[in-house]
PDB file of C-alpha atoms and ligand atoms in Angstrom:
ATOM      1  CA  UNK A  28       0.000   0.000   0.000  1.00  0.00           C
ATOM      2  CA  UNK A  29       1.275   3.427  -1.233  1.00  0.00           C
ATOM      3  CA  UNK A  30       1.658   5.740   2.110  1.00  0.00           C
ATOM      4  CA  UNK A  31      -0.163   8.839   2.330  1.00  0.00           C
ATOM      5  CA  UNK A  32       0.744  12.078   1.131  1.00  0.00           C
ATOM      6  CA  UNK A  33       0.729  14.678   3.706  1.00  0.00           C
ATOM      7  CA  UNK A  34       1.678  18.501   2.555  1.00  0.00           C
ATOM      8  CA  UNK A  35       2.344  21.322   5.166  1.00  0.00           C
ATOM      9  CA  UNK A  36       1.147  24.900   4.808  1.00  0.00           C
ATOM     10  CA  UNK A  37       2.153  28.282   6.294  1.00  0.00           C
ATOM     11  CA  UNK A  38       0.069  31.118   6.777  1.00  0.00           C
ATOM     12  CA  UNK A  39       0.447  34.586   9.168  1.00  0.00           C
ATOM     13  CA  UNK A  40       2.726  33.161  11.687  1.00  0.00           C
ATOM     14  CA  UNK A  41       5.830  33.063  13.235  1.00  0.00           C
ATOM     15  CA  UNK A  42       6.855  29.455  11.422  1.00  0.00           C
ATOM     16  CA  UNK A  43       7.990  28.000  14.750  1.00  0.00           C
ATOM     17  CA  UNK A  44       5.136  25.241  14.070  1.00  0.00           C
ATOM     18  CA  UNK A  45       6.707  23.994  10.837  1.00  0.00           C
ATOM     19  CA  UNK A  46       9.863  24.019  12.171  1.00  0.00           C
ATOM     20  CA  UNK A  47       8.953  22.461  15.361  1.00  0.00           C
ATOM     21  CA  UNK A  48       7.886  19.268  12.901  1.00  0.00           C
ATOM     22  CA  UNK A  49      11.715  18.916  12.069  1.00  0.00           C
ATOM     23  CA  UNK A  50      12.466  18.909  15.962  1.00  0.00           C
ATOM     24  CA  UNK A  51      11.069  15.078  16.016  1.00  0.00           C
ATOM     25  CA  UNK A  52      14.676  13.839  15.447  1.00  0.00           C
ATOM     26  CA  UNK A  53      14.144  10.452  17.841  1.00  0.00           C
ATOM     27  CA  UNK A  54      11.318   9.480  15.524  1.00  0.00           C
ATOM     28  CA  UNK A  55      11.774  11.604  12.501  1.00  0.00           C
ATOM     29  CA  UNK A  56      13.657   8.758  10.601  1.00  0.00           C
ATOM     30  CA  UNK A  57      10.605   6.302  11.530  1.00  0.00           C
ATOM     31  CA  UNK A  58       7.629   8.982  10.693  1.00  0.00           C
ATOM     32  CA  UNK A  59       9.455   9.952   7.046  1.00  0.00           C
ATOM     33  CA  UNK A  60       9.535   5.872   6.476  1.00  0.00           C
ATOM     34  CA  UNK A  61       5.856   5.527   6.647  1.00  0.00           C
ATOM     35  CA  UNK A  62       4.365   9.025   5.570  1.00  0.00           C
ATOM     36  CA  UNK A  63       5.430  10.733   1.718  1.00  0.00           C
ATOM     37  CA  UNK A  64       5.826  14.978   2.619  1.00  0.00           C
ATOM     38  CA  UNK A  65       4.768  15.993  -0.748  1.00  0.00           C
ATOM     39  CA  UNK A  66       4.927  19.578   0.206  1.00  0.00           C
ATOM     40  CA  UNK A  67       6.506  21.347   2.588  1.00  0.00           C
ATOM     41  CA  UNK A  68       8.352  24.268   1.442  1.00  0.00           C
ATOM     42  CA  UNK A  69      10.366  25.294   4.334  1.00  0.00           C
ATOM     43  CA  UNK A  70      11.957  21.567   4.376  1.00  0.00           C
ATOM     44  CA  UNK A  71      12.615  20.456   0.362  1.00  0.00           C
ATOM     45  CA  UNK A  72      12.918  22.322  -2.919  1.00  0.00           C
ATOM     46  CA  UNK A  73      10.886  19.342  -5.004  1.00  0.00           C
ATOM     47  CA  UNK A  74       7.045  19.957  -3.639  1.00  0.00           C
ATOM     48  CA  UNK A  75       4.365  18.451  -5.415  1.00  0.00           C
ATOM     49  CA  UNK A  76       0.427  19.710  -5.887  1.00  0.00           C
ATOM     50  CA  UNK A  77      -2.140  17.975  -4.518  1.00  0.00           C
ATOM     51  CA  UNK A  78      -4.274  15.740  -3.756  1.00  0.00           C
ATOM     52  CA  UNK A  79      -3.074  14.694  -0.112  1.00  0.00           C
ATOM     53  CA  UNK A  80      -3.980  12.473   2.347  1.00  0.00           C
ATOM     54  CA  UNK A  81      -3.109  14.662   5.072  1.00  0.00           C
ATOM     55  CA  UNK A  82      -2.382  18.700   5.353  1.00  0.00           C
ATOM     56  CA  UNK A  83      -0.946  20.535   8.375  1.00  0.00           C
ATOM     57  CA  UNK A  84      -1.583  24.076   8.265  1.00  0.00           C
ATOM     58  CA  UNK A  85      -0.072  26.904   9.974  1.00  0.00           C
ATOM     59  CA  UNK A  86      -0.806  30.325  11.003  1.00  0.00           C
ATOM     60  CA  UNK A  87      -4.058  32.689  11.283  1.00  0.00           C
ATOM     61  CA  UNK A  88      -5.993  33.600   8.105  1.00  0.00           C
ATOM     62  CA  UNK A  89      -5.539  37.444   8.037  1.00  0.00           C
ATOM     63  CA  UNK A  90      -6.170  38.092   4.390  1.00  0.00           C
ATOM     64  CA  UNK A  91      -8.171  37.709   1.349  1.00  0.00           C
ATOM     65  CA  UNK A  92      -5.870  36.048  -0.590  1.00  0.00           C
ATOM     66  CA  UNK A  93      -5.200  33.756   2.566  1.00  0.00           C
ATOM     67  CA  UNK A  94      -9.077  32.905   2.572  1.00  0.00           C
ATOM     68  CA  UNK A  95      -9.053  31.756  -1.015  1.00  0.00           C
ATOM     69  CA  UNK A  96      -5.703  29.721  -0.847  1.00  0.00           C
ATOM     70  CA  UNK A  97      -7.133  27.738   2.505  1.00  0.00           C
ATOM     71  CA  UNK A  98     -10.316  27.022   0.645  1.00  0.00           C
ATOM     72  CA  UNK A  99      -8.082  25.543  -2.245  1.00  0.00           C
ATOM     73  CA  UNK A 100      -5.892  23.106   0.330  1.00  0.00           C
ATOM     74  CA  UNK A 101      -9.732  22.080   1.934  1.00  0.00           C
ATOM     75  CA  UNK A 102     -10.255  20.669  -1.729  1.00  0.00           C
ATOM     76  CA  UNK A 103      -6.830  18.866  -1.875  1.00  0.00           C
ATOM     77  CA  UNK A 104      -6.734  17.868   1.729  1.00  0.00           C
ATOM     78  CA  UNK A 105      -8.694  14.379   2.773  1.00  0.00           C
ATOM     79  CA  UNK A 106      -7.741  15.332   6.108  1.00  0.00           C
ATOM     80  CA  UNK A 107      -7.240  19.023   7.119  1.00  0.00           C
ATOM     81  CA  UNK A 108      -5.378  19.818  10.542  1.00  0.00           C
ATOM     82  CA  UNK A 109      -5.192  22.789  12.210  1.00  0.00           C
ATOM     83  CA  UNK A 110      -1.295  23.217  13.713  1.00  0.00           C
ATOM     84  CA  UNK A 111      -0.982  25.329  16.486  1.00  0.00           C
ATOM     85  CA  UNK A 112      -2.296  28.040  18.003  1.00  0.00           C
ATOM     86  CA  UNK A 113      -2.761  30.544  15.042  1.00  0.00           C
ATOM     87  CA  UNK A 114      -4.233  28.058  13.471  1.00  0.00           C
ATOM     88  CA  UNK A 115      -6.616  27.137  15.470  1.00  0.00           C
ATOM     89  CA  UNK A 116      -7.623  29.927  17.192  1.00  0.00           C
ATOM     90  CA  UNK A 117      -6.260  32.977  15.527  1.00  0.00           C
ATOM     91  CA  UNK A 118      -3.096  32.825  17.839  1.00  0.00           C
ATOM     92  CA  UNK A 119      -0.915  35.491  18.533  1.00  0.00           C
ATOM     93  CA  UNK A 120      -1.624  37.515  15.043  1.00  0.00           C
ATOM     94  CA  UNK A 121      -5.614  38.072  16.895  1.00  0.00           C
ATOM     95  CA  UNK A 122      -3.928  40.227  18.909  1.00  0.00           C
ATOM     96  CA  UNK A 123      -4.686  42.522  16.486  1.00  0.00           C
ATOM     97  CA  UNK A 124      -8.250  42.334  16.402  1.00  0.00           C
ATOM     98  CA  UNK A 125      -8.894  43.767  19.701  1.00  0.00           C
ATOM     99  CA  UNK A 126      -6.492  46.774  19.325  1.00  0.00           C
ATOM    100  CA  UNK A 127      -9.429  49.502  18.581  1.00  0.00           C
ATOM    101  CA  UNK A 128      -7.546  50.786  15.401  1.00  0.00           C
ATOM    102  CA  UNK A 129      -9.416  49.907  12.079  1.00  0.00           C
ATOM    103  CA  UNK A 130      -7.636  47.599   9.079  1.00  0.00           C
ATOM    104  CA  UNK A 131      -6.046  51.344   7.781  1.00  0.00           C
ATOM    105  CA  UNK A 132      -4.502  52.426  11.353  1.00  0.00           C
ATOM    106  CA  UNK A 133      -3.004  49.204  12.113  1.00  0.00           C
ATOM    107  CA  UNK A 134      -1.527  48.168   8.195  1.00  0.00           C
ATOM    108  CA  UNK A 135      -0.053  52.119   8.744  1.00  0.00           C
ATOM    109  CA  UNK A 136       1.198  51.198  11.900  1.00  0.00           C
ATOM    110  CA  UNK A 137       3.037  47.864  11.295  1.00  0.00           C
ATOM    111  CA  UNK A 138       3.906  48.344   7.458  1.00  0.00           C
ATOM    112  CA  UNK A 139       6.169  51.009   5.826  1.00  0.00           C
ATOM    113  CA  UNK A 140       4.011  53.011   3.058  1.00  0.00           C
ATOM    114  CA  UNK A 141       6.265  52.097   0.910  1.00  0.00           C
ATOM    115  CA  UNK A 142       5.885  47.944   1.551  1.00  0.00           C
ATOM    116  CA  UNK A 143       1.691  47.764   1.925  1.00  0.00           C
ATOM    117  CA  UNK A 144       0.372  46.039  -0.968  1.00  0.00           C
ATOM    118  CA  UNK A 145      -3.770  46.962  -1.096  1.00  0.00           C
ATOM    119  CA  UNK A 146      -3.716  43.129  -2.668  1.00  0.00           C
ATOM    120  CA  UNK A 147      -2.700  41.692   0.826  1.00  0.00           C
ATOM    121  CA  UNK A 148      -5.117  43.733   2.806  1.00  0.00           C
ATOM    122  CA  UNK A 149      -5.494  42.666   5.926  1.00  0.00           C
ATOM    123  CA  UNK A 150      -8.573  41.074   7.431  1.00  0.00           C
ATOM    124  CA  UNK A 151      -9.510  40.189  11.112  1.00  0.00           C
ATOM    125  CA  UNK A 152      -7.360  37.255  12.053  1.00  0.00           C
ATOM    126  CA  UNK A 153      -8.944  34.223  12.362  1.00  0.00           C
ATOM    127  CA  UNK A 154      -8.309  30.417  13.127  1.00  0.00           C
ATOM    128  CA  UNK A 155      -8.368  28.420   9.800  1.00  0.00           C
ATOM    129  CA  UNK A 156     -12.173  26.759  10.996  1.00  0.00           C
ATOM    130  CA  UNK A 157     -13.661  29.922  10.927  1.00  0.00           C
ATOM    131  CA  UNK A 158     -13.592  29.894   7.012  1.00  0.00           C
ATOM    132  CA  UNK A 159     -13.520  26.036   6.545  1.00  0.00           C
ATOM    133  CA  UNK A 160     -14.162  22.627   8.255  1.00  0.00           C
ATOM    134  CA  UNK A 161     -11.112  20.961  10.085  1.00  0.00           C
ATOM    135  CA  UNK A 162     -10.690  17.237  11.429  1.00  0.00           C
ATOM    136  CA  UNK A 163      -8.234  17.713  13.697  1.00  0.00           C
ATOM    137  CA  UNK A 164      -6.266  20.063  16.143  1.00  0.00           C
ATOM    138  CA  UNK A 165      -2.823  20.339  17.224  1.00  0.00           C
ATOM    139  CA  UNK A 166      -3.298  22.686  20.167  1.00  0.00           C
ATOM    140  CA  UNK A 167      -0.831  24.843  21.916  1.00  0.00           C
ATOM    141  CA  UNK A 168       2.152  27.838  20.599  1.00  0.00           C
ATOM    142  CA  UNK A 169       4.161  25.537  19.687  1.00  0.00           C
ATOM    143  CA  UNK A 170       1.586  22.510  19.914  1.00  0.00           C
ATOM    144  CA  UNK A 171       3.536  19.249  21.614  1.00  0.00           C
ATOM    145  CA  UNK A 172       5.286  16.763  19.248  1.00  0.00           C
ATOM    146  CA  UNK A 173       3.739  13.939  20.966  1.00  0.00           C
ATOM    147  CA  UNK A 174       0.623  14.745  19.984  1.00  0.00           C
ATOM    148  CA  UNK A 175       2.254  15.167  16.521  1.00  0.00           C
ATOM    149  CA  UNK A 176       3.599  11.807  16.068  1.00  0.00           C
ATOM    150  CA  UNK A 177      -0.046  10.563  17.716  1.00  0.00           C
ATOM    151  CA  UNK A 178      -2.152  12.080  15.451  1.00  0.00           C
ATOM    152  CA  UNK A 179      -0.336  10.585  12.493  1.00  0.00           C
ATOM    153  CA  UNK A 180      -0.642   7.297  14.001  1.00  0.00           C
ATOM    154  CA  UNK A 181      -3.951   7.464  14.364  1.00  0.00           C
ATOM    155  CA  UNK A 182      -4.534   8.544  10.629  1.00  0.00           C
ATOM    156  CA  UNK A 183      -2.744   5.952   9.421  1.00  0.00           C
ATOM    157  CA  UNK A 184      -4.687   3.310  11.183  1.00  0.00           C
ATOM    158  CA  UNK A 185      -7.780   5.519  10.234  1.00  0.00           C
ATOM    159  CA  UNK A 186      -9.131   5.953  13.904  1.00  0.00           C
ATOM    160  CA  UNK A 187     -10.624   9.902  15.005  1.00  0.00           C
ATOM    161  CA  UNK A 188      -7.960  12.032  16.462  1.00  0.00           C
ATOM    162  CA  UNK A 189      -8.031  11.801  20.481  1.00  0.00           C
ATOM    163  CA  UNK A 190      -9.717  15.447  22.112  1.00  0.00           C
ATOM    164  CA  UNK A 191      -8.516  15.837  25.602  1.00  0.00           C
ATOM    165  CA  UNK A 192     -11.268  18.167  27.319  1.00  0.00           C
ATOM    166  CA  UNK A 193      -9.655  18.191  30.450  1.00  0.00           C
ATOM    167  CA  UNK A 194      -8.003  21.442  31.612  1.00  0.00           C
ATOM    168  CA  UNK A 195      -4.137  21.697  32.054  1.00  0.00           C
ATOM    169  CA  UNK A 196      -4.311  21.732  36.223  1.00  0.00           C
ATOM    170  CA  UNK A 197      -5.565  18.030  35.823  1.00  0.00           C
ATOM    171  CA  UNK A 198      -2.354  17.382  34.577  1.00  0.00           C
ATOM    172  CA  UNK A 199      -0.386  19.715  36.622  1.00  0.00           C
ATOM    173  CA  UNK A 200      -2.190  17.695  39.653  1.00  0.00           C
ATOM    174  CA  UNK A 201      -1.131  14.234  38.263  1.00  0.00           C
ATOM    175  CA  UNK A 202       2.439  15.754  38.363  1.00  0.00           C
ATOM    176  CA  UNK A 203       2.533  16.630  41.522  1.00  0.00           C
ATOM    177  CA  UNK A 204       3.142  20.160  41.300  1.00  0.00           C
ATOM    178  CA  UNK A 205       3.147  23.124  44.075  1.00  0.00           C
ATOM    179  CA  UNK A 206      -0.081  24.751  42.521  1.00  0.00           C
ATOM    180  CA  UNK A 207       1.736  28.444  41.599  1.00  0.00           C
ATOM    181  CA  UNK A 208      -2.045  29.882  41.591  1.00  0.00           C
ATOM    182  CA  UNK A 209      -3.084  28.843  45.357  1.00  0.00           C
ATOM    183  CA  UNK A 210       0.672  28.677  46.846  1.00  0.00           C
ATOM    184  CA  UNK A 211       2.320  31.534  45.609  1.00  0.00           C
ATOM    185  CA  UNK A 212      -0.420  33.770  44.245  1.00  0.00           C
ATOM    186  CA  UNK A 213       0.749  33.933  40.557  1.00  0.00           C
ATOM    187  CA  UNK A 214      -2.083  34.368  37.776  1.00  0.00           C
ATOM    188  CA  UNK A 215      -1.989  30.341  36.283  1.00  0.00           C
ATOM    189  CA  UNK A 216      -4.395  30.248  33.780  1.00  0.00           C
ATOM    190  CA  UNK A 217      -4.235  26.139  34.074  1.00  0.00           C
ATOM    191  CA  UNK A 218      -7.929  25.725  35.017  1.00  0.00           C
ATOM    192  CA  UNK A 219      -9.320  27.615  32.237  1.00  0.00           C
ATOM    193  CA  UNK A 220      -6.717  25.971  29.264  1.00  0.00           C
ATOM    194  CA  UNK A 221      -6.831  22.738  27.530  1.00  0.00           C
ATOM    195  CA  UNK A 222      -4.562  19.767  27.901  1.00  0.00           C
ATOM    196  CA  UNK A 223      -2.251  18.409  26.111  1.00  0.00           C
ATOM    197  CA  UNK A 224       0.699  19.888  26.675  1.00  0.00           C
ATOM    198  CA  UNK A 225       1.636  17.854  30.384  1.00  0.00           C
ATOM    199  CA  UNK A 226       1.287  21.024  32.347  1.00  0.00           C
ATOM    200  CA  UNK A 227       4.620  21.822  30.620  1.00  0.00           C
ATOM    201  CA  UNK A 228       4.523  25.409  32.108  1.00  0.00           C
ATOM    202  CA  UNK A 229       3.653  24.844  35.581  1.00  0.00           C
ATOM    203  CA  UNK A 230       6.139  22.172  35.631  1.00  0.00           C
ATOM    204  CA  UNK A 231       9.423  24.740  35.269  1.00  0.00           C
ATOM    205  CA  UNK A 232       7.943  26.875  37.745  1.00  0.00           C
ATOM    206  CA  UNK A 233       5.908  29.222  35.273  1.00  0.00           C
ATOM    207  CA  UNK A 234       2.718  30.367  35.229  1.00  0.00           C
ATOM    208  CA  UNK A 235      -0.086  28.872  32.345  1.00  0.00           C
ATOM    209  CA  UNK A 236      -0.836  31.362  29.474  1.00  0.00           C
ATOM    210  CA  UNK A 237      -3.223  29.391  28.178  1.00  0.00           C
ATOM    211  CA  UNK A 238      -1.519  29.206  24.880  1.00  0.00           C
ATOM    212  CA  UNK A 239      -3.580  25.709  24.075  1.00  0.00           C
ATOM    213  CA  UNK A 240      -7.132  27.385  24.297  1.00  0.00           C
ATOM    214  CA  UNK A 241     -10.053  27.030  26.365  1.00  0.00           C
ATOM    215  CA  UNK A 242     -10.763  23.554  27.957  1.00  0.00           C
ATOM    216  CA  UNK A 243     -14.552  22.416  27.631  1.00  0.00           C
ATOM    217  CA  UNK A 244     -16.555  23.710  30.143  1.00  0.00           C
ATOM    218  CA  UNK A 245     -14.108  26.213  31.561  1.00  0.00           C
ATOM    219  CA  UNK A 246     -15.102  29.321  33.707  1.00  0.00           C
ATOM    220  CA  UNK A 247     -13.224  31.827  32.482  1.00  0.00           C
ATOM    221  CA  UNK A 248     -15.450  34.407  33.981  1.00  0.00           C
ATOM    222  CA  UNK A 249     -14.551  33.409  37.234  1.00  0.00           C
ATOM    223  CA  UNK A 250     -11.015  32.813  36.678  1.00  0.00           C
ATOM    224  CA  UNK A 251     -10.716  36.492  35.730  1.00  0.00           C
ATOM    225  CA  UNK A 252     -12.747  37.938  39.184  1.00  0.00           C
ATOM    226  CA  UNK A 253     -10.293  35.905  41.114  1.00  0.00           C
ATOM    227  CA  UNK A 254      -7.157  37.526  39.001  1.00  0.00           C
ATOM    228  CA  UNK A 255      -8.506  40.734  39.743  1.00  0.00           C
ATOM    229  CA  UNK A 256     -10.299  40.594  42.775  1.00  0.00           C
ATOM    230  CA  UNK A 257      -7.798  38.039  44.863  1.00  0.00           C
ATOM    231  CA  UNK A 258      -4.053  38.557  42.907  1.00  0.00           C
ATOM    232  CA  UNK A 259      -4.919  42.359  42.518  1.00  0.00           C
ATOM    233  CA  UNK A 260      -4.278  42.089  38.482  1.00  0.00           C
ATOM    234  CA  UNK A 261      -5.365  45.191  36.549  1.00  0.00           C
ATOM    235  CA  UNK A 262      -8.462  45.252  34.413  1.00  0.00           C
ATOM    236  CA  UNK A 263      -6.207  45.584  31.293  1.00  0.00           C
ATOM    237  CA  UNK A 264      -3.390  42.791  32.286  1.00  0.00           C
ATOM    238  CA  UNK A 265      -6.487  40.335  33.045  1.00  0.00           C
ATOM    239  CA  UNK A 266      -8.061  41.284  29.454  1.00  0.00           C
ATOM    240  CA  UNK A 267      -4.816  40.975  27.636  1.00  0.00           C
ATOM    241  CA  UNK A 268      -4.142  37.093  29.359  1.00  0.00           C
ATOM    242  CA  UNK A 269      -7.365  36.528  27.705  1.00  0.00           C
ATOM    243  CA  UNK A 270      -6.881  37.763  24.266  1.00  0.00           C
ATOM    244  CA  UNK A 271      -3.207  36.545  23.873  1.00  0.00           C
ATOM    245  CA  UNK A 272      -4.047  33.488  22.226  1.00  0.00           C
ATOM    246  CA  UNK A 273      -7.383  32.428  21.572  1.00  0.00           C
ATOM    247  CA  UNK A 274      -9.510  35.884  22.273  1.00  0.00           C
ATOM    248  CA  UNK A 275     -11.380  34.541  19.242  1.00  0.00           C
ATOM    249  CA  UNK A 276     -12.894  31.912  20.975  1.00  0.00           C
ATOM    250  CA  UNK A 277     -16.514  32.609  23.076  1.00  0.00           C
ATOM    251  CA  UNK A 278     -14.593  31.558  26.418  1.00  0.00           C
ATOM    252  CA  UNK A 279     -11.976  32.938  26.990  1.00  0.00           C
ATOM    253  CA  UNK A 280     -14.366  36.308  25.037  1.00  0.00           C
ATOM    254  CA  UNK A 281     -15.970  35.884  28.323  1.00  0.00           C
ATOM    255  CA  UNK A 282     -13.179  36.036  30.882  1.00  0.00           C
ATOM    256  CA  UNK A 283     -12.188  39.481  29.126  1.00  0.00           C
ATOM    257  CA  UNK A 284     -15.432  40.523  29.287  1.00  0.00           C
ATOM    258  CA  UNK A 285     -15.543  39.472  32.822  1.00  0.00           C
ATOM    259  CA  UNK A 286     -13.028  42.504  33.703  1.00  0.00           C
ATOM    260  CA  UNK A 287     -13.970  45.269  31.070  1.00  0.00           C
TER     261      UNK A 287
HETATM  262  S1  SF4 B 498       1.273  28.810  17.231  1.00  0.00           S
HETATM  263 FE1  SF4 B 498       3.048  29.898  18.120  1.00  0.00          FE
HETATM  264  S2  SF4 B 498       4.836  28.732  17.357  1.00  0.00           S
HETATM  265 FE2  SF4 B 498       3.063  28.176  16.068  1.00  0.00          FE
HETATM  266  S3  SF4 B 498       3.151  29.555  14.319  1.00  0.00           S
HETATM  267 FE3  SF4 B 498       1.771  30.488  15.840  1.00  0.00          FE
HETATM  268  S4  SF4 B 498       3.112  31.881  17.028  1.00  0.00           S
HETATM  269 FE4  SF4 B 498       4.453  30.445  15.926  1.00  0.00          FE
HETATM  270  S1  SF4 B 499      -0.195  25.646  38.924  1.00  0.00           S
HETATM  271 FE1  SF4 B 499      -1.675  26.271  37.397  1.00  0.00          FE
HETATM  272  S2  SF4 B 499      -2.057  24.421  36.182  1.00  0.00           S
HETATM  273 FE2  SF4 B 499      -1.086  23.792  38.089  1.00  0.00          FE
HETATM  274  S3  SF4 B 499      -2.814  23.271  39.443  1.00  0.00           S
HETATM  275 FE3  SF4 B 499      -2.235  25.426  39.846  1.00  0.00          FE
HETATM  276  S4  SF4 B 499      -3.611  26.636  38.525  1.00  0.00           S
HETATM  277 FE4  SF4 B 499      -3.633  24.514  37.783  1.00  0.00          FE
HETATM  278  S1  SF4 B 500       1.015  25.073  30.375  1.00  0.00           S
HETATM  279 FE1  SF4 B 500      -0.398  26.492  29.378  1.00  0.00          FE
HETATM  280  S2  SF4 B 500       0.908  27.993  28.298  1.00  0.00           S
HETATM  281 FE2  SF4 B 500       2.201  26.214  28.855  1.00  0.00          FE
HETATM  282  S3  SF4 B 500       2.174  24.879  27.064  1.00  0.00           S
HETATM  283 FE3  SF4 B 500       0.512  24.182  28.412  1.00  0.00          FE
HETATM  284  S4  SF4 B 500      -1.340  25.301  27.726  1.00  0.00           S
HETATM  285 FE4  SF4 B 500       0.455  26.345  26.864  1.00  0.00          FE
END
């Protein structure tokens, strides 16, 4: 049996998920023996179009010509995943879409006159699911190569991707950790985020941004009173933990709403 075709895409982002895929070096040798990259432009000069069995994309949609080229990969893509945070929430690039300053003000702001191309105008930034349907998620900024090398298992054998709905702090708890939000006072945002990642954070001593999104059924609302009213964060630091990542998404919308 041939082995699937799997293609990796890059949109507004930083690129640290693409090159996180090369950072699988105990397994890499194993993955590339049972999977054919047929595109991945940051990696090889010989990429080939589509159709693929699998395609990884990166990065927030922030233009037009963004919107059309996703649509385009949909059609190719048997299987369309969502990697990282950009992708699947909007990521750090959404940012942006809570700064108060229109599409003009903020291409003025970031771009020299001389650079901004009216073709690449930019949009809102969005996860890659607002515009078109996804299978499967590879959470987090960067999103953990475990769950990488898992996912492609699991395609291969043709079973769902795994969801874990669970919030980081069950994790954190399984490890053991001093909890950084009741002990020492520190704004963990653990509770609120979704697991995945092994409570990587928490573990080196540093608080949870939340970089993996909001875990199902999470009270962000609440999370953000106790920032504000127990830690003593400010009404803006609380809104900006929210929007740093997945802002986008109705809960953690609700947990900066929560201190506005
Ligand atoms: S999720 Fe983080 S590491 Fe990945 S592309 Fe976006 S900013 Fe970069
Ligand atoms: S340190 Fe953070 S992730 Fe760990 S239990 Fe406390 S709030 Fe949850
Ligand atoms: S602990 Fe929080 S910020 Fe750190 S990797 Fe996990 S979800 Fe992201």
């Amino acid at each position: 049996m041939a082995n699937p075709k799997v293609a990796f895409f890059k949109f507004s982002s930083c690129a640290g998920c693409l090159l996180n895929v090369l950072n699988i070096e105990p397994v890499l040798l194993t993955v590339l023996s049972v999977i054919d990259i047929e595109y991945f432009v940051m990696a090889k000069r010989d990429n080939h179009h589509g159709p693929y069995t699998i395609g990884f994309v990166e990065g927030a949609v922030t233009t037009p010509k963004e919107v059309l080229e996703l649509k385009k990969i949909r059609e190719e893509c048997a299987i369309l995943v969502a990697m990282g945070a950009c992708a699947c929430t909007g990521g750090v690039p959404s940012i942006k879409n809570f700064s108060g300053m229109n599409q003009d003000q903020l291409t003025k702001t970031v771009y020299a006159e001389n650079i901004y191309d009216p073709f690449l105008a930019s949009i809102p930034a969005k996860g890659i699911d607002f515009y078109v349907k996804v299978d499967a998620y590879l959470r987090g900024c960067s999103y953990d190569l475990g769950e990488f090398v898992e996912l492609i298992k699991r395609a291969l054998k043709g079973e769902d991707p795994l969801f874990r709905p669970h919030s980081v702090c069950n994790e954190c708890k399984l490890k053991e950790n001093v909890c950084l939000l009741v002990s020492k006072g520190q704004p963990c945002m653990g509770s609120v985020s979704a697991a995945g990642c092994g409570a990587l954070c928490p573990s080196l001593n540093r608080q949870c941004e939340g970089c993996r999104g909001p875990a199902n059924d999470c009270n962000a609302a609440s999370l953000a009173k106790t920032f504000m009213e127990d830690l003593g964060l400010s009404k803006d630091d609380v809104v900006r933990k929210f929007r740093k990542y997945a802002g986008n998404t109705p809960e953690f919308s609700k947990g900066a709403e929560a201190a506005l």
